[in-house]
Amino acid sequence: MSFASEIKEELCSRKSIGAKCCACAELAAFVLFSARFEDGSLKIPTENTSVAKQIINLLKHAYAVKPEVSVKKNLLFININQESSSFILKELNILREDGTAEFRIYNGMIKNDCCAKSFVRGAFLSCGSMTSPEKDYHLEFVTHRKRLSGDLEVLLKKFGLVPKCVLRKSNYVIYFKAADAISDVLSLIGAVNSLMEFENTVIIKDVKNNINRRTNFENANMNKTADAAAKQLAAIKKIKNAGMLDSLKPELKEIALLRLDNPEIPLSEICGLLTDKVSKSGANHRFRKLISIAEGL
């Protein structure tokens, strides 16, 4: 089961539908984002059995409507007859007196915060999806209606959520990529268990990424140290083979011999072995002199 399906299963497993106003708001999202219209009747498709049950419960609770259910090409269709469809659309202010329909989010649908949250929950159940957080952080809502997507964007912003929007083929996609924003969306729609699972995954990934960054940094430093030591050794051996090691200044001869005897130790340890205990900068200066001498041979 995908992570998005787990979220939807959790949202549909709530013991209570809630107040009638909230049930109407959640149902309004299904009608706006996924319903199909055939001969004046509504058909709401879904692939998820739990979501289908949720729609049926919402219809019963909000409008005392008992729909029929049909199956076609792995889709469940919640079928609402023409009379009930007309009544529901008018109640939701989607169907006007002149018989025209406009698919927008009206203030009457989301008059209270609880209703607005229910609407966003219905939108996610209807047209939302989320990538597994182990792969990527991505939560989105998709609709083919431009003005409806703009209305949803405005609604989300009322809760302090600022999504990004993009046109994908003929669909308008409202999405979030930031982990904090996705957590806020999951909290808003009431997916508490999924939120905890998501945040645990984020923490684990952050720890792993920090370990990887630290390991890469340490490996880079080790490689840098090894390269420097190899260059120093090559210069010192060149000076030695030229018979010039004994003619070096005492401090240069000392550090040259220490490097010959300890080809793999870092510069900090070399400093600790020197008689005058110079700093890393001082030791580095001496090695640069040795390399300069070797280059001049």
Short mmCIF file of C-alpha atoms in Angstrom, two decimals:
data_model
loop_
_atom_site.label_atom_id
_atom_site.label_comp_id
_atom_site.label_asym_id
_atom_site.label_seq_id
_atom_site.Cartn_x
_atom_site.Cartn_y
_atom_site.Cartn_z
CA MET A 1 0.00 0.00 0.00
CA SER A 2 1.34 3.43 -0.95
CA PHE A 3 1.89 6.13 1.65
CA ALA A 4 -0.95 8.20 0.10
CA SER A 5 -3.29 5.20 0.45
CA GLU A 6 -2.29 4.81 4.09
CA ILE A 7 -3.18 8.46 4.72
CA LYS A 8 -6.57 8.02 3.04
CA GLU A 9 -7.25 4.84 4.99
CA GLU A 10 -6.53 6.72 8.21
CA LEU A 11 -8.74 9.68 7.26
CA CYS A 12 -11.64 7.33 6.42
CA SER A 13 -11.28 5.32 9.63
CA ARG A 14 -12.48 8.14 11.87
CA LYS A 15 -15.23 7.05 14.24
CA SER A 16 -17.33 10.16 13.66
CA ILE A 17 -18.21 12.05 10.48
CA GLY A 18 -18.54 15.23 12.53
CA ALA A 19 -21.09 18.03 12.34
CA LYS A 20 -23.38 18.31 9.33
CA CYS A 21 -21.66 21.50 8.15
CA CYS A 22 -18.31 19.68 8.10
CA ALA A 23 -19.80 16.68 6.29
CA CYS A 24 -21.23 19.05 3.65
CA ALA A 25 -17.84 20.75 3.24
CA GLU A 26 -16.00 17.45 2.84
CA LEU A 27 -18.60 16.22 0.37
CA ALA A 28 -18.38 19.51 -1.55
CA ALA A 29 -14.69 18.79 -2.20
CA PHE A 30 -15.56 15.39 -3.70
CA VAL A 31 -18.18 16.99 -5.95
CA LEU A 32 -15.86 19.80 -7.08
CA PHE A 33 -12.66 17.82 -7.59
CA SER A 34 -13.75 14.40 -8.86
CA ALA A 35 -17.47 14.13 -9.65
CA ARG A 36 -18.63 13.36 -13.17
CA PHE A 37 -21.95 14.55 -14.58
CA GLU A 38 -24.07 12.30 -16.77
CA ASP A 39 -27.68 13.19 -17.71
CA GLY A 40 -28.02 15.47 -14.72
CA SER A 41 -26.83 12.88 -12.20
CA LEU A 42 -23.57 12.76 -10.23
CA LYS A 43 -21.02 9.95 -10.36
CA ILE A 44 -18.08 10.12 -7.95
CA PRO A 45 -15.29 7.67 -8.88
CA THR A 46 -12.59 6.33 -6.59
CA GLU A 47 -10.10 3.47 -6.56
CA ASN A 48 -10.18 3.20 -2.77
CA THR A 49 -12.89 1.14 -1.04
CA SER A 50 -12.54 3.10 2.20
CA VAL A 51 -12.94 6.39 0.34
CA ALA A 52 -16.08 5.02 -1.34
CA LYS A 53 -17.53 4.16 2.07
CA GLN A 54 -16.63 7.64 3.31
CA ILE A 55 -18.52 9.29 0.43
CA ILE A 56 -21.58 7.12 1.11
CA ASN A 57 -21.48 8.01 4.82
CA LEU A 58 -21.14 11.72 4.01
CA LEU A 59 -24.16 11.59 1.68
CA LYS A 60 -26.26 9.85 4.31
CA HIS A 61 -25.16 12.17 7.11
CA ALA A 62 -25.39 15.46 5.22
CA TYR A 63 -28.35 14.93 2.90
CA ALA A 64 -29.96 11.60 3.86
CA VAL A 65 -29.13 10.34 0.35
CA LYS A 66 -28.50 6.63 -0.24
CA PRO A 67 -26.51 6.28 -3.47
CA GLU A 68 -25.95 3.25 -5.66
CA VAL A 69 -22.51 1.77 -6.20
CA SER A 70 -21.16 0.34 -9.45
CA VAL A 71 -17.80 -0.98 -10.58
CA LYS A 72 -16.11 -0.29 -13.90
CA LYS A 73 -12.46 -0.82 -14.88
CA ASN A 74 -11.20 -1.10 -11.30
CA LEU A 75 -13.08 2.06 -10.30
CA LEU A 76 -15.89 2.30 -7.79
CA PHE A 77 -18.61 4.75 -8.79
CA ILE A 78 -20.87 6.37 -6.22
CA ASN A 79 -24.00 7.12 -8.28
CA ILE A 80 -26.43 9.81 -7.14
CA ASN A 81 -29.74 10.11 -9.00
CA GLN A 82 -30.76 13.27 -10.85
CA GLU A 83 -33.17 14.55 -8.21
CA SER A 84 -30.69 14.18 -5.34
CA SER A 85 -27.86 15.54 -7.49
CA SER A 86 -29.81 18.67 -8.30
CA PHE A 87 -30.68 19.20 -4.65
CA ILE A 88 -27.06 18.73 -3.47
CA LEU A 89 -25.61 21.01 -6.15
CA LYS A 90 -28.07 23.76 -5.23
CA GLU A 91 -27.33 23.34 -1.52
CA LEU A 92 -23.62 23.71 -2.24
CA ASN A 93 -24.24 26.78 -4.45
CA ILE A 94 -22.66 25.01 -7.42
CA LEU A 95 -25.88 24.90 -9.44
CA ARG A 96 -27.43 28.32 -10.04
CA GLU A 97 -31.07 29.22 -10.46
CA ASP A 98 -30.59 29.54 -14.22
CA GLY A 99 -29.39 25.93 -14.42
CA THR A 100 -25.70 26.74 -14.99
CA ALA A 101 -23.00 25.26 -12.78
CA GLU A 102 -19.81 26.91 -11.62
CA PHE A 103 -17.19 24.83 -9.87
CA ARG A 104 -15.77 27.20 -7.28
CA ILE A 105 -15.18 27.16 -3.53
CA TYR A 106 -17.84 29.38 -1.97
CA ASN A 107 -17.68 30.94 1.47
CA GLY A 108 -20.80 29.02 2.49
CA MET A 109 -18.89 25.75 2.11
CA ILE A 110 -16.06 26.84 4.40
CA LYS A 111 -17.75 29.32 6.74
CA ASN A 112 -16.03 27.88 9.85
CA ASP A 113 -12.46 26.69 10.38
CA CYS A 114 -13.73 23.17 11.04
CA CYS A 115 -15.57 23.23 7.70
CA ALA A 116 -12.51 24.59 5.89
CA LYS A 117 -10.35 21.79 7.33
CA SER A 118 -12.98 19.23 6.33
CA PHE A 119 -12.99 20.65 2.81
CA VAL A 120 -9.19 20.29 2.51
CA ARG A 121 -9.49 16.74 3.87
CA GLY A 122 -12.10 15.96 1.22
CA ALA A 123 -9.88 17.52 -1.44
CA PHE A 124 -7.00 15.26 -0.46
CA LEU A 125 -9.24 12.17 -0.44
CA SER A 126 -10.58 13.22 -3.83
CA CYS A 127 -7.57 14.49 -5.79
CA GLY A 128 -4.60 14.40 -3.42
CA SER A 129 -1.54 12.18 -3.39
CA MET A 130 1.77 11.97 -1.60
CA THR A 131 5.10 10.36 -2.43
CA SER A 132 6.60 7.97 0.09
CA PRO A 133 8.80 10.16 2.34
CA GLU A 134 11.57 7.59 2.11
CA LYS A 135 11.91 8.52 -1.57
CA ASP A 136 11.00 12.20 -1.69
CA TYR A 137 8.99 14.92 0.05
CA HIS A 138 6.05 15.72 -2.22
CA LEU A 139 2.34 16.23 -1.53
CA GLU A 140 -0.03 17.48 -4.20
CA PHE A 141 -3.61 18.24 -5.23
CA VAL A 142 -4.58 17.93 -8.91
CA THR A 143 -7.53 19.36 -10.81
CA HIS A 144 -8.29 20.23 -14.43
CA ARG A 145 -10.22 23.34 -13.33
CA LYS A 146 -8.03 26.44 -13.26
CA ARG A 147 -10.26 28.68 -11.14
CA LEU A 148 -10.91 25.87 -8.68
CA SER A 149 -7.17 25.33 -8.25
CA GLY A 150 -6.81 29.05 -7.53
CA ASP A 151 -9.59 28.86 -4.92
CA LEU A 152 -7.87 25.95 -3.19
CA GLU A 153 -4.56 27.82 -3.18
CA VAL A 154 -6.26 30.80 -1.49
CA LEU A 155 -7.89 28.51 1.08
CA LEU A 156 -4.57 26.84 1.94
CA LYS A 157 -2.92 30.24 2.37
CA LYS A 158 -5.54 31.12 5.00
CA PHE A 159 -3.97 28.36 7.12
CA GLY A 160 -0.46 29.74 6.56
CA LEU A 161 0.35 27.19 3.87
CA VAL A 162 2.00 28.55 0.72
CA PRO A 163 1.96 25.92 -2.04
CA LYS A 164 3.62 26.02 -5.42
CA CYS A 165 1.51 25.67 -8.56
CA VAL A 166 2.35 24.22 -11.95
CA LEU A 167 0.50 23.19 -15.11
CA ARG A 168 1.11 19.49 -15.82
CA LYS A 169 -0.31 18.60 -19.22
CA SER A 170 -3.94 19.77 -18.88
CA ASN A 171 -4.03 19.62 -15.07
CA TYR A 172 -3.32 22.26 -12.46
CA VAL A 173 -1.11 20.90 -9.70
CA ILE A 174 -0.87 22.51 -6.26
CA TYR A 175 2.04 20.97 -4.41
CA PHE A 176 4.36 21.13 -1.39
CA LYS A 177 7.99 19.99 -1.28
CA ALA A 178 9.14 21.27 2.11
CA ALA A 179 8.90 18.74 4.95
CA ASP A 180 7.54 21.34 7.40
CA ALA A 181 4.76 22.37 5.01
CA ILE A 182 3.78 18.75 4.36
CA SER A 183 3.63 18.15 8.12
CA ASP A 184 1.31 21.14 8.43
CA VAL A 185 -0.98 19.79 5.69
CA LEU A 186 -1.18 16.34 7.33
CA SER A 187 -1.95 18.00 10.65
CA LEU A 188 -4.62 20.20 9.03
CA ILE A 189 -6.52 17.27 7.52
CA GLY A 190 -6.28 15.22 10.72
CA ALA A 191 -3.88 12.48 9.57
CA VAL A 192 -2.20 12.21 12.98
CA ASN A 193 -0.66 8.74 12.62
CA SER A 194 0.61 9.47 9.12
CA LEU A 195 2.05 12.74 10.38
CA MET A 196 4.02 10.91 13.11
CA GLU A 197 5.28 8.33 10.59
CA PHE A 198 6.27 11.10 8.18
CA GLU A 199 8.13 13.11 10.81
CA ASN A 200 9.95 10.00 12.08
CA THR A 201 11.09 9.29 8.52
CA VAL A 202 12.25 12.91 8.13
CA ILE A 203 14.28 12.67 11.36
CA ILE A 204 15.90 9.38 10.32
CA LYS A 205 16.74 10.75 6.86
CA ASP A 206 18.22 13.91 8.38
CA VAL A 207 20.41 11.85 10.71
CA LYS A 208 21.57 9.65 7.83
CA ASN A 209 22.28 12.69 5.66
CA ASN A 210 24.28 14.33 8.46
CA ILE A 211 26.29 11.14 8.93
CA ASN A 212 26.92 10.92 5.19
CA ARG A 213 27.97 14.57 5.02
CA ARG A 214 30.31 14.09 7.98
CA THR A 215 31.74 10.91 6.48
CA ASN A 216 32.27 12.61 3.12
CA PHE A 217 33.91 15.55 4.85
CA GLU A 218 36.21 13.26 6.84
CA ASN A 219 37.04 11.23 3.74
CA ALA A 220 37.83 14.41 1.84
CA ASN A 221 40.11 15.54 4.66
CA MET A 222 41.80 12.13 4.75
CA ASN A 223 42.37 12.26 1.00
CA LYS A 224 43.69 15.80 1.29
CA THR A 225 46.04 14.75 4.11
CA ALA A 226 47.23 11.69 2.15
CA ASP A 227 47.88 13.78 -0.97
CA ALA A 228 49.84 16.36 1.02
CA ALA A 229 51.87 13.67 2.78
CA ALA A 230 52.65 11.96 -0.55
CA LYS A 231 53.85 15.26 -2.04
CA GLN A 232 56.02 15.92 1.03
CA LEU A 233 57.51 12.43 0.91
CA ALA A 234 58.31 12.71 -2.77
CA ALA A 235 60.14 16.01 -2.19
CA ILE A 236 62.08 14.70 0.82
CA LYS A 237 63.15 11.54 -1.03
CA LYS A 238 64.29 13.65 -3.96
CA ILE A 239 66.43 15.76 -1.57
CA LYS A 240 67.77 12.61 0.11
CA ASN A 241 68.64 10.94 -3.20
CA ALA A 242 70.49 14.10 -4.16
CA GLY A 243 72.61 13.73 -0.98
CA MET A 244 71.38 17.06 0.40
CA LEU A 245 69.47 15.87 3.47
CA ASP A 246 72.35 16.48 5.90
CA SER A 247 72.96 19.97 4.51
CA LEU A 248 69.46 21.14 5.38
CA LYS A 249 68.81 23.52 8.25
CA PRO A 250 68.26 21.58 11.52
CA GLU A 251 64.48 22.37 11.67
CA LEU A 252 64.01 21.27 8.04
CA LYS A 253 66.09 18.12 8.50
CA GLU A 254 64.14 17.19 11.64
CA ILE A 255 60.72 17.48 10.00
CA ALA A 256 62.00 15.69 6.87
CA LEU A 257 63.19 12.73 8.91
CA LEU A 258 59.93 12.64 10.88
CA ARG A 259 57.94 12.46 7.66
CA LEU A 260 60.18 9.71 6.29
CA ASP A 261 59.66 7.68 9.46
CA ASN A 262 55.91 8.45 9.68
CA PRO A 263 54.56 8.66 6.11
CA GLU A 264 50.86 8.33 7.06
CA ILE A 265 50.36 10.43 10.20
CA PRO A 266 48.58 13.80 9.90
CA LEU A 267 50.29 17.16 10.22
CA SER A 268 48.96 17.69 13.76
CA GLU A 269 50.84 14.60 15.00
CA ILE A 270 54.01 15.69 13.21
CA CYS A 271 53.81 18.97 15.16
CA GLY A 272 53.66 17.06 18.43
CA LEU A 273 56.86 15.18 17.59
CA LEU A 274 58.92 18.25 16.71
CA THR A 275 61.46 19.51 19.22
CA ASP A 276 60.22 23.12 19.15
CA LYS A 277 56.49 22.11 19.03
CA VAL A 278 55.56 24.51 16.24
CA SER A 279 52.00 25.03 15.08
CA LYS A 280 50.46 23.32 12.05
CA SER A 281 51.00 26.51 10.12
CA GLY A 282 54.69 26.51 11.07
CA ALA A 283 55.13 22.85 10.16
CA ASN A 284 53.35 23.43 6.87
CA HIS A 285 55.73 26.30 6.13
CA ARG A 286 58.71 23.97 6.61
CA PHE A 287 57.24 21.36 4.28
CA ARG A 288 56.66 24.04 1.64
CA LYS A 289 60.33 25.00 1.93
CA LEU A 290 61.35 21.36 1.42
CA ILE A 291 59.09 21.07 -1.63
CA SER A 292 60.56 24.30 -3.00
CA ILE A 293 64.09 22.96 -2.51
CA ALA A 294 63.16 19.70 -4.29
CA GLU A 295 61.62 21.58 -7.19
CA GLY A 296 64.81 23.56 -7.58
CA LEU A 297 67.01 20.51 -7.93
#
